[in-house]
mmCIF file of C-alpha atoms in Angstrom:
data_model
loop_
_atom_site.group_PDB
_atom_site.id
_atom_site.type_symbol
_atom_site.label_atom_id
_atom_site.label_comp_id
_atom_site.label_asym_id
_atom_site.label_seq_id
_atom_site.Cartn_x
_atom_site.Cartn_y
_atom_site.Cartn_z
ATOM 1 C CA LYS A 1167 97.540 133.488 17.437
ATOM 2 C CA GLN A 1168 99.248 131.422 20.132
ATOM 3 C CA GLU A 1169 100.359 133.429 23.143
ATOM 4 C CA VAL A 1170 102.538 131.907 25.850
ATOM 5 C CA THR A 1171 102.865 133.616 29.230
ATOM 6 C CA GLN A 1172 105.112 132.871 32.185
ATOM 7 C CA ILE A 1173 104.299 134.401 35.536
ATOM 8 C CA PRO A 1174 106.114 135.486 37.619
ATOM 9 C CA ALA A 1175 108.922 136.992 35.555
ATOM 10 C CA ALA A 1176 111.300 136.583 38.502
ATOM 11 C CA LEU A 1177 111.337 134.493 41.660
ATOM 12 C CA SER A 1178 113.657 134.334 44.647
ATOM 13 C CA VAL A 1179 113.535 131.472 47.167
ATOM 14 C CA PRO A 1180 115.723 130.155 49.987
ATOM 15 C CA GLU A 1181 117.646 126.956 49.383
ATOM 16 C CA GLY A 1182 115.604 123.834 50.080
ATOM 17 C CA GLU A 1183 112.247 125.345 49.173
ATOM 18 C CA ASN A 1184 110.252 123.797 46.334
ATOM 19 C CA LEU A 1185 109.991 125.861 43.148
ATOM 20 C CA VAL A 1186 106.736 126.206 41.206
ATOM 21 C CA LEU A 1187 106.965 127.776 37.753
ATOM 22 C CA ASN A 1188 103.906 128.488 35.642
ATOM 23 C CA CYS A 1189 103.326 128.556 31.900
ATOM 24 C CA SER A 1190 100.007 129.341 30.226
ATOM 25 C CA PHE A 1191 99.046 129.227 26.549
ATOM 26 C CA THR A 1192 95.984 130.363 24.637
ATOM 27 C CA ASP A 1193 95.529 127.709 21.933
ATOM 28 C CA SER A 1194 95.178 124.139 23.190
ATOM 29 C CA ALA A 1195 95.746 122.521 19.766
ATOM 30 C CA ILE A 1196 99.356 121.648 20.509
ATOM 31 C CA TYR A 1197 101.729 118.783 19.790
ATOM 32 C CA ASN A 1198 103.758 119.221 22.948
ATOM 33 C CA LEU A 1199 105.209 121.602 25.515
ATOM 34 C CA GLN A 1200 108.892 121.753 26.357
ATOM 35 C CA TRP A 1201 110.670 123.261 29.369
ATOM 36 C CA PHE A 1202 114.173 124.705 29.017
ATOM 37 C CA ARG A 1203 116.806 126.090 31.310
ATOM 38 C CA GLN A 1204 119.101 128.947 30.283
ATOM 39 C CA ASP A 1205 122.120 130.141 32.251
ATOM 40 C CA PRO A 1206 123.311 133.743 31.736
ATOM 41 C CA GLY A 1207 125.029 134.189 28.392
ATOM 42 C CA LYS A 1208 124.489 130.559 27.441
ATOM 43 C CA GLY A 1209 122.279 128.494 25.154
ATOM 44 C CA LEU A 1210 119.171 126.486 25.954
ATOM 45 C CA THR A 1211 119.197 123.194 27.827
ATOM 46 C CA SER A 1212 116.118 121.030 27.366
ATOM 47 C CA LEU A 1213 114.685 119.815 30.688
ATOM 48 C CA LEU A 1214 111.424 118.047 29.940
ATOM 49 C CA LEU A 1215 109.100 117.388 27.019
ATOM 50 C CA ILE A 1216 105.407 116.742 27.690
ATOM 51 C CA GLN A 1217 103.496 115.337 24.761
ATOM 52 C CA SER A 1218 99.912 116.514 24.228
ATOM 53 C CA SER A 1219 98.602 113.064 25.202
ATOM 54 C CA GLN A 1220 100.482 113.122 28.528
ATOM 55 C CA ARG A 1221 99.548 114.713 31.850
ATOM 56 C CA GLU A 1222 103.015 114.857 33.387
ATOM 57 C CA GLN A 1223 106.681 114.037 33.016
ATOM 58 C CA THR A 1224 109.344 113.527 35.650
ATOM 59 C CA SER A 1225 113.120 113.684 35.634
ATOM 60 C CA GLY A 1226 114.937 113.531 38.952
ATOM 61 C CA ARG A 1227 113.859 116.532 41.064
ATOM 62 C CA LEU A 1228 111.855 117.954 38.157
ATOM 63 C CA ASN A 1229 108.203 117.285 37.502
ATOM 64 C CA ALA A 1230 106.137 118.991 34.828
ATOM 65 C CA SER A 1231 102.383 118.788 34.444
ATOM 66 C CA LEU A 1232 100.195 119.668 31.475
ATOM 67 C CA ASP A 1233 96.513 120.582 31.467
ATOM 68 C CA LYS A 1234 95.742 121.156 27.817
ATOM 69 C CA SER A 1235 92.100 122.049 28.299
ATOM 70 C CA SER A 1236 92.936 124.949 30.605
ATOM 71 C CA GLY A 1237 96.091 125.890 28.695
ATOM 72 C CA ARG A 1238 98.479 125.459 31.614
ATOM 73 C CA SER A 1239 101.722 123.728 32.487
ATOM 74 C CA THR A 1240 103.589 123.799 35.777
ATOM 75 C CA LEU A 1241 107.222 122.919 36.397
ATOM 76 C CA TYR A 1242 108.005 121.777 39.944
ATOM 77 C CA ILE A 1243 111.582 121.651 41.173
ATOM 78 C CA ALA A 1244 111.884 119.874 44.503
ATOM 79 C CA ALA A 1245 114.322 120.905 47.221
ATOM 80 C CA SER A 1246 115.881 123.780 45.302
ATOM 81 C CA GLN A 1247 119.648 124.330 45.303
ATOM 82 C CA PRO A 1248 121.727 127.403 44.426
ATOM 83 C CA GLY A 1249 122.734 125.594 41.226
ATOM 84 C CA ASP A 1250 119.101 125.766 40.118
ATOM 85 C CA SER A 1251 119.447 129.533 39.703
ATOM 86 C CA ALA A 1252 118.786 130.235 36.021
ATOM 87 C CA THR A 1253 116.054 131.380 33.657
ATOM 88 C CA TYR A 1254 113.394 128.790 32.869
ATOM 89 C CA LEU A 1255 111.533 128.973 29.568
ATOM 90 C CA CYS A 1256 108.535 127.054 28.288
ATOM 91 C CA ALA A 1257 107.763 126.565 24.594
ATOM 92 C CA VAL A 1258 104.606 125.285 22.934
ATOM 93 C CA ARG A 1259 104.559 123.598 19.518
ATOM 94 C CA GLU A 1260 101.305 124.060 17.650
ATOM 95 C CA ALA A 1261 99.642 121.199 15.798
ATOM 96 C CA ALA A 1262 98.764 123.526 12.907
ATOM 97 C CA GLY A 1263 101.949 124.497 11.099
ATOM 98 C CA ASN A 1264 104.376 123.119 13.700
ATOM 99 C CA LYS A 1265 105.076 126.639 14.977
ATOM 100 C CA LEU A 1266 107.136 126.806 18.184
ATOM 101 C CA THR A 1267 106.315 129.717 20.519
ATOM 102 C CA PHE A 1268 108.150 130.680 23.697
ATOM 103 C CA GLY A 1269 107.067 132.345 26.890
ATOM 104 C CA GLY A 1270 109.052 135.256 28.290
ATOM 105 C CA GLY A 1271 110.749 133.114 30.928
ATOM 106 C CA THR A 1272 110.987 133.096 34.725
ATOM 107 C CA ARG A 1273 114.304 134.154 36.258
ATOM 108 C CA VAL A 1274 114.952 132.097 39.388
ATOM 109 C CA LEU A 1275 117.380 132.879 42.188
ATOM 110 C CA VAL A 1276 117.932 130.280 44.904
ATOM 111 C CA LYS A 1277 119.632 131.863 47.913
ATOM 112 C CA PRO A 1278 122.007 129.754 50.039
ATOM 113 C CA ASN B 1282 126.030 113.428 16.133
ATOM 114 C CA ALA B 1283 126.358 117.200 15.644
ATOM 115 C CA GLY B 1284 122.671 118.149 16.118
ATOM 116 C CA VAL B 1285 122.066 121.798 15.134
ATOM 117 C CA THR B 1286 125.096 123.792 14.009
ATOM 118 C CA GLN B 1287 125.081 127.578 13.660
ATOM 119 C CA THR B 1288 127.776 129.713 12.114
ATOM 120 C CA PRO B 1289 129.271 132.106 12.985
ATOM 121 C CA LYS B 1290 129.276 132.164 16.811
ATOM 122 C CA PHE B 1291 130.110 135.880 16.992
ATOM 123 C CA GLN B 1292 129.846 138.717 14.478
ATOM 124 C CA VAL B 1293 130.245 142.483 14.513
ATOM 125 C CA LEU B 1294 128.685 144.421 11.641
ATOM 126 C CA LYS B 1295 128.567 148.064 10.718
ATOM 127 C CA THR B 1296 125.181 149.658 10.146
ATOM 128 C CA GLY B 1297 124.060 148.993 6.583
ATOM 129 C CA GLN B 1298 126.206 145.900 6.047
ATOM 130 C CA SER B 1299 124.642 142.603 5.094
ATOM 131 C CA MET B 1300 125.298 139.107 6.342
ATOM 132 C CA THR B 1301 123.877 135.596 6.374
ATOM 133 C CA LEU B 1302 123.619 133.381 9.435
ATOM 134 C CA GLN B 1303 123.861 129.710 8.594
ATOM 135 C CA CYS B 1304 122.091 126.822 10.309
ATOM 136 C CA ALA B 1305 122.317 123.116 9.547
ATOM 137 C CA GLN B 1306 120.825 120.056 11.247
ATOM 138 C CA ASP B 1307 121.676 116.404 10.749
ATOM 139 C CA MET B 1308 118.650 114.813 12.459
ATOM 140 C CA ASN B 1309 116.403 114.583 9.388
ATOM 141 C CA HIS B 1310 113.992 117.097 10.937
ATOM 142 C CA ASN B 1311 111.397 118.651 8.659
ATOM 143 C CA SER B 1312 110.904 121.923 10.585
ATOM 144 C CA MET B 1313 113.446 124.648 11.287
ATOM 145 C CA TYR B 1314 113.224 127.984 13.105
ATOM 146 C CA TRP B 1315 115.076 131.250 13.655
ATOM 147 C CA TYR B 1316 114.717 133.234 16.898
ATOM 148 C CA ARG B 1317 116.240 136.324 18.401
ATOM 149 C CA GLN B 1318 116.764 136.878 22.100
ATOM 150 C CA ASP B 1319 117.295 140.318 23.559
ATOM 151 C CA PRO B 1320 118.591 140.885 27.123
ATOM 152 C CA GLY B 1321 116.142 139.780 29.812
ATOM 153 C CA MET B 1322 113.616 138.482 27.312
ATOM 154 C CA GLY B 1323 112.396 135.175 25.971
ATOM 155 C CA LEU B 1324 112.945 133.962 22.429
ATOM 156 C CA ARG B 1325 110.971 135.706 19.713
ATOM 157 C CA LEU B 1326 110.283 133.882 16.457
ATOM 158 C CA ILE B 1327 111.605 135.588 13.327
ATOM 159 C CA TYR B 1328 110.806 133.029 10.622
ATOM 160 C CA TYR B 1329 110.178 129.330 10.486
ATOM 161 C CA SER B 1330 110.002 126.607 7.877
ATOM 162 C CA ALA B 1331 107.516 123.842 8.665
ATOM 163 C CA SER B 1332 108.853 121.711 5.833
ATOM 164 C CA GLU B 1333 111.289 121.925 2.937
ATOM 165 C CA GLY B 1334 110.028 124.447 0.401
ATOM 166 C CA THR B 1335 107.917 126.488 2.826
ATOM 167 C CA THR B 1336 108.693 129.485 5.019
ATOM 168 C CA ASP B 1337 106.448 131.596 7.250
ATOM 169 C CA LYS B 1338 106.808 134.810 9.191
ATOM 170 C CA GLY B 1339 106.981 134.773 12.942
ATOM 171 C CA GLU B 1340 106.501 137.639 15.397
ATOM 172 C CA VAL B 1341 109.421 139.848 14.305
ATOM 173 C CA PRO B 1342 110.219 139.263 10.598
ATOM 174 C CA ASN B 1343 110.931 142.860 9.544
ATOM 175 C CA GLY B 1344 114.499 143.396 8.336
ATOM 176 C CA TYR B 1345 115.151 139.689 7.763
ATOM 177 C CA ASN B 1346 114.874 137.161 4.958
ATOM 178 C CA VAL B 1347 115.253 133.400 5.069
ATOM 179 C CA SER B 1348 116.062 130.571 2.695
ATOM 180 C CA ARG B 1349 115.319 126.905 3.244
ATOM 181 C CA LEU B 1350 118.124 125.688 1.028
ATOM 182 C CA ASN B 1351 117.310 121.990 1.475
ATOM 183 C CA LYS B 1352 116.029 119.764 4.271
ATOM 184 C CA ARG B 1353 119.224 120.253 6.315
ATOM 185 C CA GLU B 1354 119.887 123.968 5.961
ATOM 186 C CA PHE B 1355 117.981 127.145 6.865
ATOM 187 C CA SER B 1356 119.720 130.511 6.537
ATOM 188 C CA LEU B 1357 118.815 133.946 7.895
ATOM 189 C CA ARG B 1358 119.855 137.061 5.996
ATOM 190 C CA LEU B 1359 120.136 140.634 7.195
ATOM 191 C CA GLU B 1360 120.170 142.788 4.057
ATOM 192 C CA SER B 1361 120.988 146.119 5.721
ATOM 193 C CA ALA B 1362 121.875 145.659 9.370
ATOM 194 C CA ALA B 1363 120.598 148.133 11.958
ATOM 195 C CA PRO B 1364 121.657 148.599 15.620
ATOM 196 C CA SER B 1365 118.179 147.337 16.631
ATOM 197 C CA GLN B 1366 119.198 143.945 15.230
ATOM 198 C CA THR B 1367 121.924 143.558 17.837
ATOM 199 C CA SER B 1368 120.861 140.369 19.555
ATOM 200 C CA VAL B 1369 121.600 136.694 20.089
ATOM 201 C CA TYR B 1370 120.167 134.529 17.326
ATOM 202 C CA PHE B 1371 119.180 130.900 17.824
ATOM 203 C CA CYS B 1372 118.322 128.293 15.230
ATOM 204 C CA ALA B 1373 116.210 125.228 16.092
ATOM 205 C CA SER B 1374 114.824 122.133 14.430
ATOM 206 C CA THR B 1375 112.240 119.450 15.144
ATOM 207 C CA LYS B 1376 109.837 117.019 13.489
ATOM 208 C CA THR B 1377 106.077 117.199 13.066
ATOM 209 C CA GLY B 1378 104.328 115.181 15.754
ATOM 210 C CA GLN B 1379 104.229 115.149 19.521
ATOM 211 C CA GLU B 1380 107.122 112.811 20.251
ATOM 212 C CA THR B 1381 110.060 114.914 19.116
ATOM 213 C CA GLU B 1382 111.562 117.687 21.137
ATOM 214 C CA ALA B 1383 113.080 120.829 19.602
ATOM 215 C CA PHE B 1384 116.863 121.003 19.393
ATOM 216 C CA PHE B 1385 118.778 124.281 19.427
ATOM 217 C CA GLY B 1386 122.050 125.554 18.091
ATOM 218 C CA GLN B 1387 124.507 127.262 20.403
ATOM 219 C CA GLY B 1388 123.549 130.759 19.239
ATOM 220 C CA THR B 1389 125.135 133.605 17.268
ATOM 221 C CA ARG B 1390 125.941 136.804 19.136
ATOM 222 C CA LEU B 1391 125.526 139.672 16.651
ATOM 223 C CA THR B 1392 126.486 143.271 17.350
ATOM 224 C CA VAL B 1393 125.624 146.042 14.892
ATOM 225 C CA VAL B 1394 127.557 149.272 15.462
#
């Protein structure tokens, strides 16, 4: 059974500091891993998709890495801003059955 | 391009009532999913359908049933709603393969009183 874990559950940083968010998964037979952002009371916004054949993906200040063999992904957000305050979720899609499993999320607060 | 459409957006039910949440996608995706999200938590998988004609249980299937009506539509039914089913429900869709990301509906906020 695939288990996806995000540690820490919450993180508070001063504005300008780089953010490092972790996601680990137990079964490496995956199609891809996707990072989402969720603002309070809102839906999910897709940030980055890393395919199983890729090692990293970048979009603006965001960079996500994937190490399938160790079952880990890291989302880096450079030069954090108060507008980056949100909950960040990772989701893994399994190659067997196409099941999509989420981690519990990391709640981020960027203080001005 | 509508993407994933969920109806209704909000619903209040009395304990014991039944209802069906509807989900439709127009991206020709083969897989569809239903999740619930409780306050302060991630999304937990209720049921999913890897392809038309198949459905499988997720982590929290008790109290729910699903129907994959056709390739576009995947509905979630609560036969006898309970207060523990108060939650926000999200529907998603994607394709088999590594290239396609998952797309989500805007969510249905359900309250059972």
